[in-house]
Coordinates of C-alpha atoms in Angstrom, one line a residue:
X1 CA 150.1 220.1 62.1
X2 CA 153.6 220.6 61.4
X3 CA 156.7 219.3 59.4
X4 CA 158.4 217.3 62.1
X5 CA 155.6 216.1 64.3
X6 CA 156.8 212.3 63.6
X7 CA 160.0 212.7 64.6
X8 CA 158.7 214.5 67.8
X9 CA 156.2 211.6 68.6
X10 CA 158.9 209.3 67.9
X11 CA 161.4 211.3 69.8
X12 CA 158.5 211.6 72.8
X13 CA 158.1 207.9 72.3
X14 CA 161.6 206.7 72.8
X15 CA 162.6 209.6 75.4
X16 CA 159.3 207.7 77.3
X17 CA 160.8 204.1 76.9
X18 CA 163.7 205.2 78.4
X19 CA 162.7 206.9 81.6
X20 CA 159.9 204.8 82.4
X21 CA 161.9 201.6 82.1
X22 CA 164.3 202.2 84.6
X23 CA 161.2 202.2 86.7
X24 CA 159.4 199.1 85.8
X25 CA 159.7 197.2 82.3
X26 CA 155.6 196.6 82.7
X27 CA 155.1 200.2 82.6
X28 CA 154.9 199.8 78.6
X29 CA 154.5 203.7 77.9
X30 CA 152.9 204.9 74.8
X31 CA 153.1 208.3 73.2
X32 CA 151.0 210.1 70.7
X33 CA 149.9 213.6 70.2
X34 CA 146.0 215.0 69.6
X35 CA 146.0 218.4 67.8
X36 CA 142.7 221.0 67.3
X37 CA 142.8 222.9 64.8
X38 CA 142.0 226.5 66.9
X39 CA 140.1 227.6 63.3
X40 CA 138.0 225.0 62.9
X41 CA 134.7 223.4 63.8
X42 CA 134.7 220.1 65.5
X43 CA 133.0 218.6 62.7
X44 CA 135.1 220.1 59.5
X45 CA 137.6 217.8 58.3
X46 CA 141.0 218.4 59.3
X47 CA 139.7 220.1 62.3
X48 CA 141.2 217.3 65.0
X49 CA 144.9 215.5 64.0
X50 CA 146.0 212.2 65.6
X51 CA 149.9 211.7 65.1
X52 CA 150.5 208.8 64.5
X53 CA 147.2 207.7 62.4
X54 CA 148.2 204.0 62.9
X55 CA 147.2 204.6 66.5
X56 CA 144.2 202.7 67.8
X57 CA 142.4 206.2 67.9
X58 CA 140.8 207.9 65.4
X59 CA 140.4 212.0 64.9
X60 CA 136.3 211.2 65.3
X61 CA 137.2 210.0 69.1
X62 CA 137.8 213.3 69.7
X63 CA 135.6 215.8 68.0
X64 CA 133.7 216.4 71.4
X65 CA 136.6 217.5 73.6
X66 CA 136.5 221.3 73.2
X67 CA 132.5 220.9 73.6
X68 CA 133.2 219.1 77.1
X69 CA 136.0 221.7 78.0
X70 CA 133.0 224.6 77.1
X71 CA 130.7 222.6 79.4
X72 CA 133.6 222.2 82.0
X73 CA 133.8 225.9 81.7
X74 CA 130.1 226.7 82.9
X75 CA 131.2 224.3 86.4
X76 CA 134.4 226.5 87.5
X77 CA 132.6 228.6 90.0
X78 CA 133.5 232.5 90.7
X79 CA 137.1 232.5 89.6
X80 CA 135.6 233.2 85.7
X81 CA 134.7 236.8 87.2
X82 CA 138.2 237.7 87.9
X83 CA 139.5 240.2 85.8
X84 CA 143.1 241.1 86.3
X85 CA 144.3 245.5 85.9
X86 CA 146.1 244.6 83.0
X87 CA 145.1 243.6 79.6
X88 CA 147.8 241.3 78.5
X89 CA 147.7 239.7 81.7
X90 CA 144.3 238.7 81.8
X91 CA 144.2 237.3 78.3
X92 CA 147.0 235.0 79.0
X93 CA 145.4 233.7 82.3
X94 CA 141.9 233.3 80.6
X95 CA 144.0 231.9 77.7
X96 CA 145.7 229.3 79.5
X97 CA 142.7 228.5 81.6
X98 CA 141.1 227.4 78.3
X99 CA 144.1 224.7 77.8
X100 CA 143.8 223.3 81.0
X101 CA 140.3 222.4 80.5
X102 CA 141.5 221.4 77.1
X103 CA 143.8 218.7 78.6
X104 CA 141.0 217.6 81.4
X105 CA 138.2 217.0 78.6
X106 CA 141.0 215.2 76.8
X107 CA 142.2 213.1 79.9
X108 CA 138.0 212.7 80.4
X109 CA 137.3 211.4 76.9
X110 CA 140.7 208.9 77.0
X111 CA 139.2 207.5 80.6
X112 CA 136.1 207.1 79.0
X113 CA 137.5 205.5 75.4
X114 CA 139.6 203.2 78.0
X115 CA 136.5 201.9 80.3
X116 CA 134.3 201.5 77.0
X117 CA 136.9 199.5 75.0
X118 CA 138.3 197.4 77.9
X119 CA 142.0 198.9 77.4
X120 CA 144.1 198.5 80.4
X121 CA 145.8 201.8 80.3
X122 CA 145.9 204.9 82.1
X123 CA 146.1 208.0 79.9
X124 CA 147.6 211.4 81.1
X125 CA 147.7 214.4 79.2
X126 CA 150.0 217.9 78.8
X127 CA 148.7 221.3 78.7
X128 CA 148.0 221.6 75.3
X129 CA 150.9 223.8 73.4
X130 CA 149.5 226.7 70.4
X131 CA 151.9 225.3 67.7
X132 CA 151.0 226.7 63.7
X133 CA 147.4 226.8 64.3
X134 CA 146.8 224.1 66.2
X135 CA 146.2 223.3 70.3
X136 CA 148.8 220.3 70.5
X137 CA 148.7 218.2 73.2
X138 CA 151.0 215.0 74.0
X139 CA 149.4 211.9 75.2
X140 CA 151.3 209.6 77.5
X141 CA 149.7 205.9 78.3
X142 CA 151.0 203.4 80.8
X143 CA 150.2 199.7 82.1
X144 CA 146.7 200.6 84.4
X145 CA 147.6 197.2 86.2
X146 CA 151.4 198.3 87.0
X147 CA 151.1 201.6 87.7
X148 CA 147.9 201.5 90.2
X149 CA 149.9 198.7 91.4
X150 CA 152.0 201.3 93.4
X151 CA 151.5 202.8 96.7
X152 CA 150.2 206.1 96.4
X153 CA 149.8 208.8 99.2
X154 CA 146.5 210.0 100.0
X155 CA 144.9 213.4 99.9
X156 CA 145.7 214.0 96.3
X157 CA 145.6 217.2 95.0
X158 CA 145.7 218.6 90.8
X159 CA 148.7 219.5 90.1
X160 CA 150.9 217.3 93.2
X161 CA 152.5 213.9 92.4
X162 CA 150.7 211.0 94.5
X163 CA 153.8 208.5 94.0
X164 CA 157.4 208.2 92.1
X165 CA 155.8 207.0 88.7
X166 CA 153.2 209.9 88.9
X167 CA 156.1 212.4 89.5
X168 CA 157.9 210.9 86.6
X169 CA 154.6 211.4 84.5
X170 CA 154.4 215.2 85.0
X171 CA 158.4 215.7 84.8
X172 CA 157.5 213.9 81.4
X173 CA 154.9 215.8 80.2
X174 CA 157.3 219.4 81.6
X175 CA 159.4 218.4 79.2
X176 CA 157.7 217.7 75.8
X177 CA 155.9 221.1 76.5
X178 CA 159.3 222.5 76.9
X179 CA 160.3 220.8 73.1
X180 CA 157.2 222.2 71.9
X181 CA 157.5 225.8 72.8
X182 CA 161.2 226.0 71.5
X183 CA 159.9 224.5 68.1
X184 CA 157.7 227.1 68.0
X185 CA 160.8 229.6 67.9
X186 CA 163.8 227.7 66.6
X187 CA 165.0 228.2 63.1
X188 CA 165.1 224.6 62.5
X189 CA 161.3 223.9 64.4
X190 CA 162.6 220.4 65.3
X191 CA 161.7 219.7 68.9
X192 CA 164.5 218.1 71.1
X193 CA 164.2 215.5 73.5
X194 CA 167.8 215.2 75.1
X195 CA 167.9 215.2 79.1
X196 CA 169.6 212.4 80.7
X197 CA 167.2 210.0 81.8
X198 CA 168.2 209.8 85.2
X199 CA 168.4 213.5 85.7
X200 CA 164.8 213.3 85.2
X201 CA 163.9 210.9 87.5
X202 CA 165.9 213.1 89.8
X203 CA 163.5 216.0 89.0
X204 CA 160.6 213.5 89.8
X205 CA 162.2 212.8 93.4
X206 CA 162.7 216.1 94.0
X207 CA 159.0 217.1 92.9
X208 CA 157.7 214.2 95.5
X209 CA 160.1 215.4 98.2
X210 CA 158.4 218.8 98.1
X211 CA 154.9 217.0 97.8
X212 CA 155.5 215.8 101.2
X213 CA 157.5 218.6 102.9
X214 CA 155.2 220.6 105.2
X215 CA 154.2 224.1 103.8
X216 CA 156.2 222.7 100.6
X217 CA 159.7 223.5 101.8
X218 CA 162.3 223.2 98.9
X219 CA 165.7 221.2 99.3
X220 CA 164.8 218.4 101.3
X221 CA 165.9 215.4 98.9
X222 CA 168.9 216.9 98.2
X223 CA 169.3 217.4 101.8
X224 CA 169.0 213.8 102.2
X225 CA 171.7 213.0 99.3
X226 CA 173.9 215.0 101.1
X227 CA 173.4 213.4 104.7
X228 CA 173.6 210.1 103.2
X229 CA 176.8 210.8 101.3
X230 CA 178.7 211.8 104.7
X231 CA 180.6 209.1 107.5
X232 CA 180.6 209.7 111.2
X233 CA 183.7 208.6 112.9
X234 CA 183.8 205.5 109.4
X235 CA 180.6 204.8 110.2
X236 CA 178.1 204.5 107.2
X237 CA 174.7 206.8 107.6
X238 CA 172.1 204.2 109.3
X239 CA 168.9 206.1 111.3
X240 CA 165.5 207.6 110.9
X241 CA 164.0 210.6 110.3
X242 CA 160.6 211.3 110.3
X243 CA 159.0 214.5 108.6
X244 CA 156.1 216.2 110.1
X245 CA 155.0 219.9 110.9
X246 CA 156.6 221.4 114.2
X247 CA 154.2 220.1 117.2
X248 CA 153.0 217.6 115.4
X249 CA 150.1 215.7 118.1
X250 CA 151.3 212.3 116.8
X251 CA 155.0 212.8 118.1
X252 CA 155.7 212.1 121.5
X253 CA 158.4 214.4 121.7
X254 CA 162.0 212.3 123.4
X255 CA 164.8 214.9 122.9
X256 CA 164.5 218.7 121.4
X257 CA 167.0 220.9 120.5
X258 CA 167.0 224.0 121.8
X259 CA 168.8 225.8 118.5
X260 CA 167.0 223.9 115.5
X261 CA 170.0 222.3 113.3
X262 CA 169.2 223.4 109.4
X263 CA 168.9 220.9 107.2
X264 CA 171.4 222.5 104.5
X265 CA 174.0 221.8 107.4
X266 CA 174.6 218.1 106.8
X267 CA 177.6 217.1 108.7
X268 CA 175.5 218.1 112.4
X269 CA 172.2 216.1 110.6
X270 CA 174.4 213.0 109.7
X271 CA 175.8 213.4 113.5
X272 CA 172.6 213.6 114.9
X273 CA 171.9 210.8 112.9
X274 CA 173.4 208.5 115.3
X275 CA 170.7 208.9 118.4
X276 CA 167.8 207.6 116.3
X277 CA 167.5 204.0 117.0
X278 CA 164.3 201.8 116.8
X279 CA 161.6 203.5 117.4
X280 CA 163.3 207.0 118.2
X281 CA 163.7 209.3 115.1
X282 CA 165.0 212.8 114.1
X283 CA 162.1 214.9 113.8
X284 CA 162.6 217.6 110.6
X285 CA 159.7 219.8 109.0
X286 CA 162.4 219.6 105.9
X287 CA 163.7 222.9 107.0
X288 CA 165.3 222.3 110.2
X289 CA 165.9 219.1 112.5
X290 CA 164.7 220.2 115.9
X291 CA 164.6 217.1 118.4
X292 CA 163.9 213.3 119.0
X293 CA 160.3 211.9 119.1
X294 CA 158.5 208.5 118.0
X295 CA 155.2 207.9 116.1
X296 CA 152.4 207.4 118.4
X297 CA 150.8 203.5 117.9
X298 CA 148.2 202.9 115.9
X299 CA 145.5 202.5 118.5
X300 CA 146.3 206.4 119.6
X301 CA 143.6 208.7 118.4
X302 CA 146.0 211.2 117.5
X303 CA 148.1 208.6 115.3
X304 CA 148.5 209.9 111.7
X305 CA 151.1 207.7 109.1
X306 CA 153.8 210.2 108.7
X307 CA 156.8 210.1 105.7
X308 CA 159.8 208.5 107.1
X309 CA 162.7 208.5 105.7
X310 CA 165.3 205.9 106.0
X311 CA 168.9 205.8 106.0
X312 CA 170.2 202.5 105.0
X313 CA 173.6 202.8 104.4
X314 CA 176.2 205.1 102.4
X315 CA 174.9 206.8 99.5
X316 CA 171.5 205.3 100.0
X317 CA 168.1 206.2 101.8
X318 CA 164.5 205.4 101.2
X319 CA 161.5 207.2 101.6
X320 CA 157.9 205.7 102.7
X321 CA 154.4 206.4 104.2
X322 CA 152.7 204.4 106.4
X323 CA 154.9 201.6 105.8
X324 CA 154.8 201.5 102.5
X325 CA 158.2 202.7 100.4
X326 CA 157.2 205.1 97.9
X327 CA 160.8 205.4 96.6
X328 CA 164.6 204.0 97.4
X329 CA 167.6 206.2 96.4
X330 CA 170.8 205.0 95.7
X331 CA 173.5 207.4 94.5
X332 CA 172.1 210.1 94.2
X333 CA 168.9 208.3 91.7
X334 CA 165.5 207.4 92.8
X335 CA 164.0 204.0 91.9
X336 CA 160.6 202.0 92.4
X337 CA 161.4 199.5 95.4
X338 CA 162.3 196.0 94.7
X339 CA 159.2 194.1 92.6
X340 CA 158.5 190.9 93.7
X341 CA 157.0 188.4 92.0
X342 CA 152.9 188.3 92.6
X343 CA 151.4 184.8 93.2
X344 CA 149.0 185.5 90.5
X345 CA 151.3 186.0 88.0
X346 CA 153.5 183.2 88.0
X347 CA 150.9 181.0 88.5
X348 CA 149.1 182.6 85.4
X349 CA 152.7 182.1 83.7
X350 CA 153.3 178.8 84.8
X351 CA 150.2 177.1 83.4
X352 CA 151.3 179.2 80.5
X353 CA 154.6 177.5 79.9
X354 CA 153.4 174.5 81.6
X355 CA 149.8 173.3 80.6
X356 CA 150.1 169.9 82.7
X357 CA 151.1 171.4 85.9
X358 CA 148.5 171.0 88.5
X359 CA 147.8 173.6 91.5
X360 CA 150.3 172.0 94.1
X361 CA 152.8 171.8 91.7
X362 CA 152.9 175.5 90.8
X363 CA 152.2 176.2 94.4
X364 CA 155.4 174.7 95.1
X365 CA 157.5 176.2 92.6
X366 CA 155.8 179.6 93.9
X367 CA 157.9 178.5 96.9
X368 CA 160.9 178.3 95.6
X369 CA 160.9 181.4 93.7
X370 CA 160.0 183.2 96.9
X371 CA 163.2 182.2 98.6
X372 CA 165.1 182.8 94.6
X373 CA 163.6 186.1 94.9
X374 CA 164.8 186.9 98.3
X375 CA 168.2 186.4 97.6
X376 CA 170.5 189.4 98.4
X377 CA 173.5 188.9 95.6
X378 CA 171.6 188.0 92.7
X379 CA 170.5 184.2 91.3
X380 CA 168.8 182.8 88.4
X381 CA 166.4 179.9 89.2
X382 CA 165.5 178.2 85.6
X383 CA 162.4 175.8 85.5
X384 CA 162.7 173.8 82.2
X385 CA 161.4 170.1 81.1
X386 CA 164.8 169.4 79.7
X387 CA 166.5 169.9 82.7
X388 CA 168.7 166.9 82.6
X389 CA 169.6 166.8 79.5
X390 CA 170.2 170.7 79.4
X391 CA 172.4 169.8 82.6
X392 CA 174.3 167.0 80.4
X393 CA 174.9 170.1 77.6
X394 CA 176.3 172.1 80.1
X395 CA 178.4 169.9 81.9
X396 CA 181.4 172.3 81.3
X397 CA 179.6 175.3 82.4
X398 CA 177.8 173.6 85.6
X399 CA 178.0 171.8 88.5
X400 CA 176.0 168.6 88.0
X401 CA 174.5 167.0 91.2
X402 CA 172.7 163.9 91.8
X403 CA 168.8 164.1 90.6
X404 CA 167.0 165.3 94.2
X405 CA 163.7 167.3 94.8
X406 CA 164.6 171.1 95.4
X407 CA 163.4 172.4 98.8
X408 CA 163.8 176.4 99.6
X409 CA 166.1 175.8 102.5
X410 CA 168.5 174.0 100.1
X411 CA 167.7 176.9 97.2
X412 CA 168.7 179.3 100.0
X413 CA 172.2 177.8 99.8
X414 CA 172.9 176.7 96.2
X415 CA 172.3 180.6 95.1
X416 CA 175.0 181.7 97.1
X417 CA 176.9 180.8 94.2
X418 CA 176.7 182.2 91.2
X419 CA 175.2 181.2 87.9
X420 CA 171.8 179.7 87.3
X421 CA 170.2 176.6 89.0
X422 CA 168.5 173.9 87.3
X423 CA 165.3 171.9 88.2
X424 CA 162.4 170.7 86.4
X425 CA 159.0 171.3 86.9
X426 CA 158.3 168.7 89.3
X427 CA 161.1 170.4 91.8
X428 CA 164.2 167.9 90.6
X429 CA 167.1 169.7 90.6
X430 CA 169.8 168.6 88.2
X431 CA 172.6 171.5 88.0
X432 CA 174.0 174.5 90.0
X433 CA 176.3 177.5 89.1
X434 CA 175.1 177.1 85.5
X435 CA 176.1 179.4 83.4
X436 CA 173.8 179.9 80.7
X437 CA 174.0 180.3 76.9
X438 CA 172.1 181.6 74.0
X439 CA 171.4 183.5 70.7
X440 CA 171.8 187.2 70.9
X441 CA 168.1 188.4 71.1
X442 CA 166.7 191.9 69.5
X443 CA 164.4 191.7 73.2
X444 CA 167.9 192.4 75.5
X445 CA 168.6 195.4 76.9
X446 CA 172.1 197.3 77.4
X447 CA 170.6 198.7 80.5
X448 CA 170.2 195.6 82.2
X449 CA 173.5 193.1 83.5
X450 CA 174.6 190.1 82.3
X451 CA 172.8 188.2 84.5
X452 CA 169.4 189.3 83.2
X453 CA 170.4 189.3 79.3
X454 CA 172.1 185.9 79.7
X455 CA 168.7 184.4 81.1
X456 CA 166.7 186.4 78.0
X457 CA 169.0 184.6 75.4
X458 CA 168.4 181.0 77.2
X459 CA 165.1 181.6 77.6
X460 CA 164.6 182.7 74.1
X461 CA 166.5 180.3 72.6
X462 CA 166.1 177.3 74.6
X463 CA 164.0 173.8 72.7
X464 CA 162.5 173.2 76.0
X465 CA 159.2 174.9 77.8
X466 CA 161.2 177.1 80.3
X467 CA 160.2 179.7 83.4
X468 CA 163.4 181.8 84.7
X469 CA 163.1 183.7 88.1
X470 CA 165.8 186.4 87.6
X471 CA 166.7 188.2 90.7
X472 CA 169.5 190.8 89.5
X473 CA 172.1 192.4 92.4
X474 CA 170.5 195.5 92.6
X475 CA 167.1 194.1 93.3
X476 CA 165.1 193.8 90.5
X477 CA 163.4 190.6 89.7
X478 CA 162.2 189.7 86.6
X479 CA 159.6 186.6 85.4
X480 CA 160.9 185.3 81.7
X481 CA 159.0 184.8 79.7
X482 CA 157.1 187.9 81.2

């Protein structure tokens, strides 16, 4: 298609790796472009590109796309009757029109390639860029199991982020069409993927904020950085606001202000801040805080789950919907709320590692890494058969304590210490405060802290069948080996 279109894809790929990481590791993204040759016949050779051809997809996958974005064409309605005054204008609408249906035949034929072959990925798809002849568009796949794991808010509409991890998608997919475009007119045609990874995720917050804001009012995550970021009287930001259309019938209106505060003023919001309490919250249409109200109950016929937002403490605020937290933010940077560890998979990683164990056995290890997992600073709970004797290697770098079964309410108050505990399989612990060793692994990651690549390089290098629960301080929890 064009000189540099591996060093794009590659480029694409590792900008992916990076962003959708700090989300969730089991995201797995995968990147590769599909370009049609805008001369050609479906059927000519040469007429559909795949970059790169190692990918599990061939050019004949695709040879039907424009034929199903023709026939998707017949189904949009009036609007194809339009015709805009000027020329140029119309061209280009009708023009880009024909990519978008493009990208939905190409998203239709990946769904369908997915279903048929049993893949478990979800594929989305960018407008498709004119680049030297040919429609290119970039492909983005992720985990189908993680990312429908996530709460998503209903009444979707094309075009509108449903959750973080879709937000993140389309910020994505903005910006590889941005590369593209440029390559088209730099000297050099090489496409650059450089924006901090974090910025983007900021993007993506800011693009769900406005999903959610009534009559898509701009500014409101800032807004919220910038309440969060302020003290009252020493006091850290703690309170709730809940965001809703003016009159809303599912507020029971407590309090309301007879000059509606603007949210751009942040010092009166964070002062406000201080009469929500339990059930009582700011009410804000994401332009303006105008009173005090609460949510209606459930059983109410005029209860509808609105987006709260939450204030937790300085620098820091969450968003959710109907109880469920779409996104936390911390500093100024969104993030997936804290993963726990499913049931189903550590049991399915347990029999793994273990083959012997039987159901009650992994049902009470499940135990214990639910109170590991709910520990506030941080722990390492390592499951290994050589337990004692790694306990006896590490006598220097460990407390030892006599052989005794594990229970959680004992767990709860060995991790308040740091370093890993010890215990075998059958729930006998045998060290505390361990730190652990190991060889430098290519499978660590510079992102992550100590705590999480220290348990990689024991895991990985350990002689002994072993299961780590790693809960790190700033909630993540990882399963090694994942």
């Amino acid at each position: 298609m064009w000189e540099h279109q591996s060093l794009f894809r590659v480029s694409a790929q590792l900008f992916a790796e990076g962003i959708f990481n700090l989300l969730d590791r089991n995201l797995r993204p995968e990147v590769f472009l599909i370009g049609f040759a805008s001369s050609k016949e479906p059927d000519e050779p040469g007429a559909v590109v795949v970059e790169p051809t190692t990918t599990r997809y061939s050019p004949s996958d695709f040879q039907e796309v424009k034929n199903i974005a023709a026939t998707l064409e017949t189904d949009t309605g009036p609007q194809g009757s339009v015709y805009h005054l000027h020329p140029n204008d119309h061209d280009r609408i009708a023009k880009h029109h024909w990519y978008e249906l493009v990208c939905r035949a190409t998203e239709s034929t990946l769904h369908s390639l997915s279903a048929s072959r049993r893949e478990n990925r979800r594929s989305f798809c960018a407008v498709p860029v004119s680049l030297q002849g040919f429609l290119v568009t970039v492909v983005l796949q992720l985990s189908a199991d993680c990312y429908d794991g996530y709460y998503t808010l209903p009444k979707a509409t094309s075009g509108r982020p449903t959750n973080l991890p879709h937000a993140a998608v389309m910020e994505f997919l903005h910006d590889c069409n941005r590369a593209l475009r440029e390559a088209d007119t730099a000297d050099n045609d090489q496409p650059v993927l450089d924006r901090d990874y974090n910025e983007l995720l900021r993007s993506a917050g800011r693009r769900l904020m406005l999903r959610v804001a009534p009559a898509g009012t701009h500014g409101l995550y800032d807004a919220c950085n910038g309440v969060a970021a302020l003290r009252h009287e020493g006091d850290e930001g703690v309170g709730t606001m809940l965001v809703s259309r003016r009159l809303h019938p599912a507020i029971v209106p407590v309090l309301t202000l007879e000059t509606p505060v603007p949210m751009r003023d942040h010092r009166s919001i964070r002062k406000l801040l201080e009469l929500s309490e339990g059930h009582t919250a700011l009410i804000s249409d994401a332009s303006h805080v105008f009173g005090l109200g609460q949510l209606v109950p459930e059983s109410d016929s005029q209860y509808e789950p609105l987006v709260t937002v939450h204030f937790t403490n300085h620098y820091s605020w969450e968003m959710s919907h109907a109880g469920n937290i779409l996104m936390r933010v911390v500093s100024n940077t969104p993030r997936l709320p804290q993963g726990q560890v499913a049931a189903d998979n550590f049991a399915r990683t347990a029999r793994i590692v273990f083959p012997s164990l039987n159901t009650d056995s992994i049902d009470y290890l499940w135990d214990l890494a639910q109170k590991a997992s709910n520990q506030p600073n941080g722990t390492i709970l390592v499951i290994s058969t050589g337990a004692a004797k790694e306990a006896q290697r590490l006598t220097r770098q460990c407390f030892r304590v006599v052989p005794r079964i594990m229970t959680p309410s004992v767990l709860r108050l060995v991790t308040n210490i740091d370093g890993a505990v010890l215990i075998e399989p059958s729930g006998m612990c045998h060290a505390i405060g361990a730190i652990l060793d190991g060889l430098a692994t290519e499978k660590g990651d510079s992102s992550r802290g100590s705590r999480y690549n220290s348990a990689l390089r024991y895991v990985n290098s350990s002689k002994y069948p072993v299961l780590a629960v790693v809960v790190s301080e700033d909630g993540w929890i990882d399963l090694l080996p994942s």
